[in-house]
Amino acid sequence: MVSVAEYLYRRGSHFYFFMSIPTDIRSHFGSRRHLVKSLKTSVISEAKVAVEPLKARVKTAFLLIR
């Protein structure tokens, strides 16, 4: 897994959203330590655009859980 931007990783030829779950709310996610979702693209510019709304939604969810 290679990081190309914050929360954005490449596995093989495709990009993925990847974010660590903070330890204080990890119990709400079972035993998961990270959230990972395919962005379904192999184009870096498309991945950078696609990762922004996911990042915002996940951070909002973390705040709501807290």
PDB file of N, CA, C and O in Angstrom, chain B, residues numbered from 101:
ATOM      1  N   MET B 101       0.846  -1.173   0.000  1.00  0.00           N
ATOM      2  CA  MET B 101       0.000   0.000   0.000  1.00  0.00           C
ATOM      3  C   MET B 101       0.893   1.239   0.000  1.00  0.00           C
ATOM      4  O   MET B 101       1.781   1.366   0.844  1.00  0.00           O
ATOM      5  N   VAL B 102       0.664   2.137  -0.930  1.00  0.00           N
ATOM      6  CA  VAL B 102       1.493   3.326  -1.073  1.00  0.00           C
ATOM      7  C   VAL B 102       0.622   4.565  -0.909  1.00  0.00           C
ATOM      8  O   VAL B 102      -0.394   4.711  -1.589  1.00  0.00           O
ATOM      9  N   SER B 103       1.023   5.457  -0.002  1.00  0.00           N
ATOM     10  CA  SER B 103       0.274   6.698   0.208  1.00  0.00           C
ATOM     11  C   SER B 103       0.661   7.715  -0.857  1.00  0.00           C
ATOM     12  O   SER B 103       1.845   7.954  -1.095  1.00  0.00           O
ATOM     13  N   VAL B 104      -0.334   8.309  -1.493  1.00  0.00           N
ATOM     14  CA  VAL B 104      -0.070   9.360  -2.476  1.00  0.00           C
ATOM     15  C   VAL B 104      -0.638  10.692  -2.010  1.00  0.00           C
ATOM     16  O   VAL B 104      -0.233  11.741  -2.513  1.00  0.00           O
ATOM     17  N   ALA B 105      -1.551  10.674  -1.075  1.00  0.00           N
ATOM     18  CA  ALA B 105      -2.136  11.868  -0.477  1.00  0.00           C
ATOM     19  C   ALA B 105      -2.795  11.427   0.829  1.00  0.00           C
ATOM     20  O   ALA B 105      -2.994  10.234   1.062  1.00  0.00           O
ATOM     21  N   GLU B 106      -3.125  12.383   1.663  1.00  0.00           N
ATOM     22  CA  GLU B 106      -3.755  12.035   2.924  1.00  0.00           C
ATOM     23  C   GLU B 106      -5.058  11.273   2.674  1.00  0.00           C
ATOM     24  O   GLU B 106      -5.894  11.708   1.883  1.00  0.00           O
ATOM     25  N   TYR B 107      -5.225  10.147   3.346  1.00  0.00           N
ATOM     26  CA  TYR B 107      -6.407   9.280   3.256  1.00  0.00           C
ATOM     27  C   TYR B 107      -6.545   8.586   1.910  1.00  0.00           C
ATOM     28  O   TYR B 107      -7.584   7.981   1.647  1.00  0.00           O
ATOM     29  N   LEU B 108      -5.560   8.651   1.068  1.00  0.00           N
ATOM     30  CA  LEU B 108      -5.635   8.076  -0.267  1.00  0.00           C
ATOM     31  C   LEU B 108      -4.473   7.116  -0.460  1.00  0.00           C
ATOM     32  O   LEU B 108      -3.311   7.496  -0.315  1.00  0.00           O
ATOM     33  N   TYR B 109      -4.793   5.863  -0.791  1.00  0.00           N
ATOM     34  CA  TYR B 109      -3.772   4.842  -0.971  1.00  0.00           C
ATOM     35  C   TYR B 109      -4.027   4.087  -2.261  1.00  0.00           C
ATOM     36  O   TYR B 109      -5.160   3.950  -2.721  1.00  0.00           O
ATOM     37  N   ARG B 110      -2.944   3.606  -2.821  1.00  0.00           N
ATOM     38  CA  ARG B 110      -3.023   2.814  -4.041  1.00  0.00           C
ATOM     39  C   ARG B 110      -2.705   1.367  -3.710  1.00  0.00           C
ATOM     40  O   ARG B 110      -1.696   1.069  -3.071  1.00  0.00           O
ATOM     41  N   ARG B 111      -3.573   0.477  -4.149  1.00  0.00           N
ATOM     42  CA  ARG B 111      -3.345  -0.963  -4.046  1.00  0.00           C
ATOM     43  C   ARG B 111      -3.435  -1.505  -5.453  1.00  0.00           C
ATOM     44  O   ARG B 111      -4.492  -1.454  -6.082  1.00  0.00           O
ATOM     45  N   GLY B 112      -2.348  -2.015  -5.938  1.00  0.00           N
ATOM     46  CA  GLY B 112      -2.343  -2.462  -7.324  1.00  0.00           C
ATOM     47  C   GLY B 112      -2.534  -1.261  -8.233  1.00  0.00           C
ATOM     48  O   GLY B 112      -1.757  -0.308  -8.183  1.00  0.00           O
ATOM     49  N   SER B 113      -3.560  -1.307  -9.056  1.00  0.00           N
ATOM     50  CA  SER B 113      -3.793  -0.195  -9.978  1.00  0.00           C
ATOM     51  C   SER B 113      -4.920   0.736  -9.532  1.00  0.00           C
ATOM     52  O   SER B 113      -5.175   1.744 -10.191  1.00  0.00           O
ATOM     53  N   HIS B 114      -5.603   0.417  -8.420  1.00  0.00           N
ATOM     54  CA  HIS B 114      -6.735   1.224  -7.976  1.00  0.00           C
ATOM     55  C   HIS B 114      -6.443   1.985  -6.692  1.00  0.00           C
ATOM     56  O   HIS B 114      -5.579   1.603  -5.904  1.00  0.00           O
ATOM     57  N   PHE B 115      -7.182   3.067  -6.503  1.00  0.00           N
ATOM     58  CA  PHE B 115      -7.034   3.899  -5.316  1.00  0.00           C
ATOM     59  C   PHE B 115      -8.135   3.600  -4.308  1.00  0.00           C
ATOM     60  O   PHE B 115      -9.261   3.253  -4.662  1.00  0.00           O
ATOM     61  N   TYR B 116      -7.766   3.747  -3.034  1.00  0.00           N
ATOM     62  CA  TYR B 116      -8.674   3.474  -1.924  1.00  0.00           C
ATOM     63  C   TYR B 116      -8.636   4.616  -0.924  1.00  0.00           C
ATOM     64  O   TYR B 116      -7.603   5.256  -0.726  1.00  0.00           O
ATOM     65  N   PHE B 117      -9.785   4.861  -0.295  1.00  0.00           N
ATOM     66  CA  PHE B 117      -9.871   5.745   0.856  1.00  0.00           C
ATOM     67  C   PHE B 117      -9.470   4.900   2.063  1.00  0.00           C
ATOM     68  O   PHE B 117      -9.929   3.767   2.204  1.00  0.00           O
ATOM     69  N   PHE B 118      -8.613   5.445   2.937  1.00  0.00           N
ATOM     70  CA  PHE B 118      -8.111   4.701   4.088  1.00  0.00           C
ATOM     71  C   PHE B 118      -7.991   5.669   5.263  1.00  0.00           C
ATOM     72  O   PHE B 118      -7.251   6.651   5.190  1.00  0.00           O
ATOM     73  N   MET B 119      -8.730   5.388   6.363  1.00  0.00           N
ATOM     74  CA  MET B 119      -8.669   6.255   7.531  1.00  0.00           C
ATOM     75  C   MET B 119      -8.661   5.403   8.793  1.00  0.00           C
ATOM     76  O   MET B 119      -9.428   4.449   8.916  1.00  0.00           O
ATOM     77  N   SER B 120      -7.783   5.759   9.728  1.00  0.00           N
ATOM     78  CA  SER B 120      -7.738   5.082  11.014  1.00  0.00           C
ATOM     79  C   SER B 120      -8.922   5.516  11.867  1.00  0.00           C
ATOM     80  O   SER B 120      -9.325   6.679  11.841  1.00  0.00           O
ATOM     81  N   ILE B 121      -9.474   4.576  12.622  1.00  0.00           N
ATOM     82  CA  ILE B 121     -10.560   4.879  13.546  1.00  0.00           C
ATOM     83  C   ILE B 121      -9.925   5.270  14.877  1.00  0.00           C
ATOM     84  O   ILE B 121      -9.118   4.513  15.417  1.00  0.00           O
ATOM     85  N   PRO B 122     -10.276   6.445  15.417  1.00  0.00           N
ATOM     86  CA  PRO B 122      -9.697   6.863  16.702  1.00  0.00           C
ATOM     87  C   PRO B 122     -10.000   5.841  17.805  1.00  0.00           C
ATOM     88  O   PRO B 122     -11.075   5.242  17.834  1.00  0.00           O
ATOM     89  N   THR B 123      -9.048   5.657  18.696  1.00  0.00           N
ATOM     90  CA  THR B 123      -9.183   4.628  19.735  1.00  0.00           C
ATOM     91  C   THR B 123     -10.365   4.880  20.654  1.00  0.00           C
ATOM     92  O   THR B 123     -10.960   3.922  21.148  1.00  0.00           O
ATOM     93  N   ASP B 124     -10.729   6.130  20.902  1.00  0.00           N
ATOM     94  CA  ASP B 124     -11.820   6.407  21.836  1.00  0.00           C
ATOM     95  C   ASP B 124     -13.195   6.019  21.297  1.00  0.00           C
ATOM     96  O   ASP B 124     -14.137   5.893  22.080  1.00  0.00           O
ATOM     97  N   ILE B 125     -13.341   5.826  19.998  1.00  0.00           N
ATOM     98  CA  ILE B 125     -14.628   5.415  19.431  1.00  0.00           C
ATOM     99  C   ILE B 125     -14.545   4.076  18.709  1.00  0.00           C
ATOM    100  O   ILE B 125     -15.519   3.654  18.087  1.00  0.00           O
ATOM    101  N   ARG B 126     -13.418   3.413  18.779  1.00  0.00           N
ATOM    102  CA  ARG B 126     -13.202   2.156  18.073  1.00  0.00           C
ATOM    103  C   ARG B 126     -14.210   1.077  18.475  1.00  0.00           C
ATOM    104  O   ARG B 126     -14.549   0.222  17.657  1.00  0.00           O
ATOM    105  N   SER B 127     -14.692   1.104  19.712  1.00  0.00           N
ATOM    106  CA  SER B 127     -15.634   0.080  20.171  1.00  0.00           C
ATOM    107  C   SER B 127     -16.937   0.117  19.379  1.00  0.00           C
ATOM    108  O   SER B 127     -17.642  -0.891  19.322  1.00  0.00           O
ATOM    109  N   HIS B 128     -17.275   1.245  18.771  1.00  0.00           N
ATOM    110  CA  HIS B 128     -18.478   1.357  17.955  1.00  0.00           C
ATOM    111  C   HIS B 128     -18.328   0.668  16.602  1.00  0.00           C
ATOM    112  O   HIS B 128     -19.310   0.485  15.882  1.00  0.00           O
ATOM    113  N   PHE B 129     -17.120   0.292  16.262  1.00  0.00           N
ATOM    114  CA  PHE B 129     -16.836  -0.328  14.966  1.00  0.00           C
ATOM    115  C   PHE B 129     -16.370  -1.773  15.114  1.00  0.00           C
ATOM    116  O   PHE B 129     -15.744  -2.324  14.208  1.00  0.00           O
ATOM    117  N   GLY B 130     -16.677  -2.385  16.257  1.00  0.00           N
ATOM    118  CA  GLY B 130     -16.238  -3.754  16.484  1.00  0.00           C
ATOM    119  C   GLY B 130     -14.738  -3.783  16.701  1.00  0.00           C
ATOM    120  O   GLY B 130     -14.210  -2.984  17.474  1.00  0.00           O
ATOM    121  N   SER B 131     -14.065  -4.663  16.053  1.00  0.00           N
ATOM    122  CA  SER B 131     -12.619  -4.782  16.220  1.00  0.00           C
ATOM    123  C   SER B 131     -11.839  -4.060  15.121  1.00  0.00           C
ATOM    124  O   SER B 131     -10.620  -4.202  15.028  1.00  0.00           O
ATOM    125  N   ARG B 132     -12.540  -3.288  14.290  1.00  0.00           N
ATOM    126  CA  ARG B 132     -11.876  -2.609  13.170  1.00  0.00           C
ATOM    127  C   ARG B 132     -10.994  -1.469  13.657  1.00  0.00           C
ATOM    128  O   ARG B 132     -11.357  -0.734  14.575  1.00  0.00           O
ATOM    129  N   ARG B 133      -9.841  -1.335  13.035  1.00  0.00           N
ATOM    130  CA  ARG B 133      -8.909  -0.250  13.344  1.00  0.00           C
ATOM    131  C   ARG B 133      -8.876   0.796  12.246  1.00  0.00           C
ATOM    132  O   ARG B 133      -8.428   1.921  12.465  1.00  0.00           O
ATOM    133  N   HIS B 134      -9.361   0.417  11.039  1.00  0.00           N
ATOM    134  CA  HIS B 134      -9.320   1.316   9.887  1.00  0.00           C
ATOM    135  C   HIS B 134     -10.600   1.189   9.067  1.00  0.00           C
ATOM    136  O   HIS B 134     -11.269   0.156   9.079  1.00  0.00           O
ATOM    137  N   LEU B 135     -10.914   2.247   8.370  1.00  0.00           N
ATOM    138  CA  LEU B 135     -11.978   2.219   7.374  1.00  0.00           C
ATOM    139  C   LEU B 135     -11.314   2.251   6.005  1.00  0.00           C
ATOM    140  O   LEU B 135     -10.439   3.078   5.751  1.00  0.00           O
ATOM    141  N   VAL B 136     -11.730   1.355   5.133  1.00  0.00           N
ATOM    142  CA  VAL B 136     -11.154   1.271   3.791  1.00  0.00           C
ATOM    143  C   VAL B 136     -12.296   1.149   2.797  1.00  0.00           C
ATOM    144  O   VAL B 136     -13.214   0.351   2.990  1.00  0.00           O
ATOM    145  N   LYS B 137     -12.237   1.948   1.723  1.00  0.00           N
ATOM    146  CA  LYS B 137     -13.259   1.879   0.687  1.00  0.00           C
ATOM    147  C   LYS B 137     -12.608   2.131  -0.665  1.00  0.00           C
ATOM    148  O   LYS B 137     -11.822   3.064  -0.831  1.00  0.00           O
ATOM    149  N   SER B 138     -12.948   1.293  -1.611  1.00  0.00           N
ATOM    150  CA  SER B 138     -12.438   1.471  -2.965  1.00  0.00           C
ATOM    151  C   SER B 138     -13.036   2.723  -3.590  1.00  0.00           C
ATOM    152  O   SER B 138     -14.235   2.973  -3.466  1.00  0.00           O
ATOM    153  N   LEU B 139     -12.206   3.503  -4.257  1.00  0.00           N
ATOM    154  CA  LEU B 139     -12.683   4.674  -4.986  1.00  0.00           C
ATOM    155  C   LEU B 139     -13.002   4.326  -6.439  1.00  0.00           C
ATOM    156  O   LEU B 139     -13.467   5.172  -7.202  1.00  0.00           O
ATOM    157  N   LYS B 140     -12.750   3.087  -6.806  1.00  0.00           N
ATOM    158  CA  LYS B 140     -13.081   2.548  -8.131  1.00  0.00           C
ATOM    159  C   LYS B 140     -12.499   3.356  -9.274  1.00  0.00           C
ATOM    160  O   LYS B 140     -13.144   3.575 -10.300  1.00  0.00           O
ATOM    161  N   THR B 141     -11.266   3.793  -9.073  1.00  0.00           N
ATOM    162  CA  THR B 141     -10.573   4.516 -10.140  1.00  0.00           C
ATOM    163  C   THR B 141      -9.079   4.226 -10.056  1.00  0.00           C
ATOM    164  O   THR B 141      -8.553   3.932  -8.983  1.00  0.00           O
ATOM    165  N   SER B 142      -8.418   4.310 -11.173  1.00  0.00           N
ATOM    166  CA  SER B 142      -6.969   4.169 -11.210  1.00  0.00           C
ATOM    167  C   SER B 142      -6.317   5.488 -11.644  1.00  0.00           C
ATOM    168  O   SER B 142      -5.118   5.538 -11.920  1.00  0.00           O
ATOM    169  N   VAL B 143      -7.122   6.548 -11.699  1.00  0.00           N
ATOM    170  CA  VAL B 143      -6.647   7.876 -12.108  1.00  0.00           C
ATOM    171  C   VAL B 143      -6.504   8.742 -10.857  1.00  0.00           C
ATOM    172  O   VAL B 143      -7.478   8.959 -10.136  1.00  0.00           O
ATOM    173  N   ILE B 144      -5.305   9.229 -10.601  1.00  0.00           N
ATOM    174  CA  ILE B 144      -5.020   9.972  -9.374  1.00  0.00           C
ATOM    175  C   ILE B 144      -5.881  11.222  -9.231  1.00  0.00           C
ATOM    176  O   ILE B 144      -6.347  11.514  -8.130  1.00  0.00           O
ATOM    177  N   SER B 145      -6.102  11.957 -10.296  1.00  0.00           N
ATOM    178  CA  SER B 145      -6.902  13.182 -10.200  1.00  0.00           C
ATOM    179  C   SER B 145      -8.351  12.870  -9.817  1.00  0.00           C
ATOM    180  O   SER B 145      -8.958  13.613  -9.045  1.00  0.00           O
ATOM    181  N   GLU B 146      -8.903  11.796 -10.340  1.00  0.00           N
ATOM    182  CA  GLU B 146     -10.261  11.376  -9.974  1.00  0.00           C
ATOM    183  C   GLU B 146     -10.303  10.919  -8.520  1.00  0.00           C
ATOM    184  O   GLU B 146     -11.266  11.204  -7.807  1.00  0.00           O
ATOM    185  N   ALA B 147      -9.280  10.221  -8.084  1.00  0.00           N
ATOM    186  CA  ALA B 147      -9.219   9.727  -6.707  1.00  0.00           C
ATOM    187  C   ALA B 147      -9.144  10.880  -5.716  1.00  0.00           C
ATOM    188  O   ALA B 147      -9.787  10.835  -4.668  1.00  0.00           O
ATOM    189  N   LYS B 148      -8.373  11.904  -6.032  1.00  0.00           N
ATOM    190  CA  LYS B 148      -8.260  13.057  -5.127  1.00  0.00           C
ATOM    191  C   LYS B 148      -9.596  13.774  -4.970  1.00  0.00           C
ATOM    192  O   LYS B 148      -9.907  14.278  -3.891  1.00  0.00           O
ATOM    193  N   VAL B 149     -10.372  13.820  -6.020  1.00  0.00           N
ATOM    194  CA  VAL B 149     -11.695  14.442  -5.952  1.00  0.00           C
ATOM    195  C   VAL B 149     -12.654  13.542  -5.172  1.00  0.00           C
ATOM    196  O   VAL B 149     -13.426  14.032  -4.349  1.00  0.00           O
ATOM    197  N   ALA B 150     -12.614  12.247  -5.419  1.00  0.00           N
ATOM    198  CA  ALA B 150     -13.539  11.300  -4.785  1.00  0.00           C
ATOM    199  C   ALA B 150     -13.288  11.129  -3.295  1.00  0.00           C
ATOM    200  O   ALA B 150     -14.215  10.805  -2.552  1.00  0.00           O
ATOM    201  N   VAL B 151     -12.060  11.339  -2.841  1.00  0.00           N
ATOM    202  CA  VAL B 151     -11.734  11.107  -1.435  1.00  0.00           C
ATOM    203  C   VAL B 151     -12.272  12.218  -0.528  1.00  0.00           C
ATOM    204  O   VAL B 151     -12.527  11.965   0.650  1.00  0.00           O
ATOM    205  N   GLU B 152     -12.449  13.415  -1.031  1.00  0.00           N
ATOM    206  CA  GLU B 152     -12.872  14.551  -0.201  1.00  0.00           C
ATOM    207  C   GLU B 152     -14.246  14.373   0.446  1.00  0.00           C
ATOM    208  O   GLU B 152     -14.362  14.577   1.655  1.00  0.00           O
ATOM    209  N   PRO B 153     -15.298  14.001  -0.299  1.00  0.00           N
ATOM    210  CA  PRO B 153     -16.590  13.826   0.365  1.00  0.00           C
ATOM    211  C   PRO B 153     -16.591  12.674   1.369  1.00  0.00           C
ATOM    212  O   PRO B 153     -17.262  12.752   2.398  1.00  0.00           O
ATOM    213  N   LEU B 154     -15.850  11.617   1.081  1.00  0.00           N
ATOM    214  CA  LEU B 154     -15.752  10.504   2.026  1.00  0.00           C
ATOM    215  C   LEU B 154     -15.082  10.951   3.317  1.00  0.00           C
ATOM    216  O   LEU B 154     -15.536  10.618   4.411  1.00  0.00           O
ATOM    217  N   LYS B 155     -14.017  11.693   3.183  1.00  0.00           N
ATOM    218  CA  LYS B 155     -13.297  12.200   4.355  1.00  0.00           C
ATOM    219  C   LYS B 155     -14.221  13.053   5.220  1.00  0.00           C
ATOM    220  O   LYS B 155     -14.230  12.913   6.443  1.00  0.00           O
ATOM    221  N   ALA B 156     -14.986  13.923   4.600  1.00  0.00           N
ATOM    222  CA  ALA B 156     -15.901  14.794   5.337  1.00  0.00           C
ATOM    223  C   ALA B 156     -16.986  13.990   6.042  1.00  0.00           C
ATOM    224  O   ALA B 156     -17.305  14.265   7.198  1.00  0.00           O
ATOM    225  N   ARG B 157     -17.557  12.997   5.358  1.00  0.00           N
ATOM    226  CA  ARG B 157     -18.612  12.180   5.964  1.00  0.00           C
ATOM    227  C   ARG B 157     -18.105  11.372   7.142  1.00  0.00           C
ATOM    228  O   ARG B 157     -18.780  11.274   8.167  1.00  0.00           O
ATOM    229  N   VAL B 158     -16.930  10.798   7.004  1.00  0.00           N
ATOM    230  CA  VAL B 158     -16.378   9.978   8.086  1.00  0.00           C
ATOM    231  C   VAL B 158     -16.032  10.849   9.291  1.00  0.00           C
ATOM    232  O   VAL B 158     -16.319  10.471  10.428  1.00  0.00           O
ATOM    233  N   LYS B 159     -15.427  11.994   9.058  1.00  0.00           N
ATOM    234  CA  LYS B 159     -15.098  12.890  10.176  1.00  0.00           C
ATOM    235  C   LYS B 159     -16.365  13.371  10.885  1.00  0.00           C
ATOM    236  O   LYS B 159     -16.379  13.487  12.111  1.00  0.00           O
ATOM    237  N   THR B 160     -17.422  13.650  10.129  1.00  0.00           N
ATOM    238  CA  THR B 160     -18.696  14.031  10.726  1.00  0.00           C
ATOM    239  C   THR B 160     -19.268  12.888  11.561  1.00  0.00           C
ATOM    240  O   THR B 160     -19.761  13.106  12.667  1.00  0.00           O
ATOM    241  N   ALA B 161     -19.199  11.681  11.031  1.00  0.00           N
ATOM    242  CA  ALA B 161     -19.686  10.511  11.774  1.00  0.00           C
ATOM    243  C   ALA B 161     -18.904  10.332  13.078  1.00  0.00           C
ATOM    244  O   ALA B 161     -19.491  10.030  14.117  1.00  0.00           O
ATOM    245  N   PHE B 162     -17.599  10.514  13.027  1.00  0.00           N
ATOM    246  CA  PHE B 162     -16.781  10.401  14.243  1.00  0.00           C
ATOM    247  C   PHE B 162     -17.222  11.423  15.277  1.00  0.00           C
ATOM    248  O   PHE B 162     -17.313  11.106  16.463  1.00  0.00           O
ATOM    249  N   LEU B 163     -17.497  12.644  14.842  1.00  0.00           N
ATOM    250  CA  LEU B 163     -17.950  13.695  15.761  1.00  0.00           C
ATOM    251  C   LEU B 163     -19.305  13.359  16.369  1.00  0.00           C
ATOM    252  O   LEU B 163     -19.521  13.574  17.561  1.00  0.00           O
ATOM    253  N   LEU B 164     -20.208  12.839  15.567  1.00  0.00           N
ATOM    254  CA  LEU B 164     -21.538  12.461  16.056  1.00  0.00           C
ATOM    255  C   LEU B 164     -21.467  11.321  17.068  1.00  0.00           C
ATOM    256  O   LEU B 164     -22.208  11.312  18.051  1.00  0.00           O
ATOM    257  N   ILE B 165     -20.586  10.373  16.829  1.00  0.00           N
ATOM    258  CA  ILE B 165     -20.416   9.251  17.764  1.00  0.00           C
ATOM    259  C   ILE B 165     -19.879   9.752  19.083  1.00  0.00           C
ATOM    260  O   ILE B 165     -20.310   9.293  20.141  1.00  0.00           O
ATOM    261  N   ARG B 166     -18.947  10.687  19.042  1.00  0.00           N
ATOM    262  CA  ARG B 166     -18.367  11.223  20.274  1.00  0.00           C
ATOM    263  C   ARG B 166     -19.423  11.977  21.054  1.00  0.00           C
ATOM    264  O   ARG B 166     -19.136  12.508  22.127  1.00  0.00           O
TER     265      ARG B 166
END
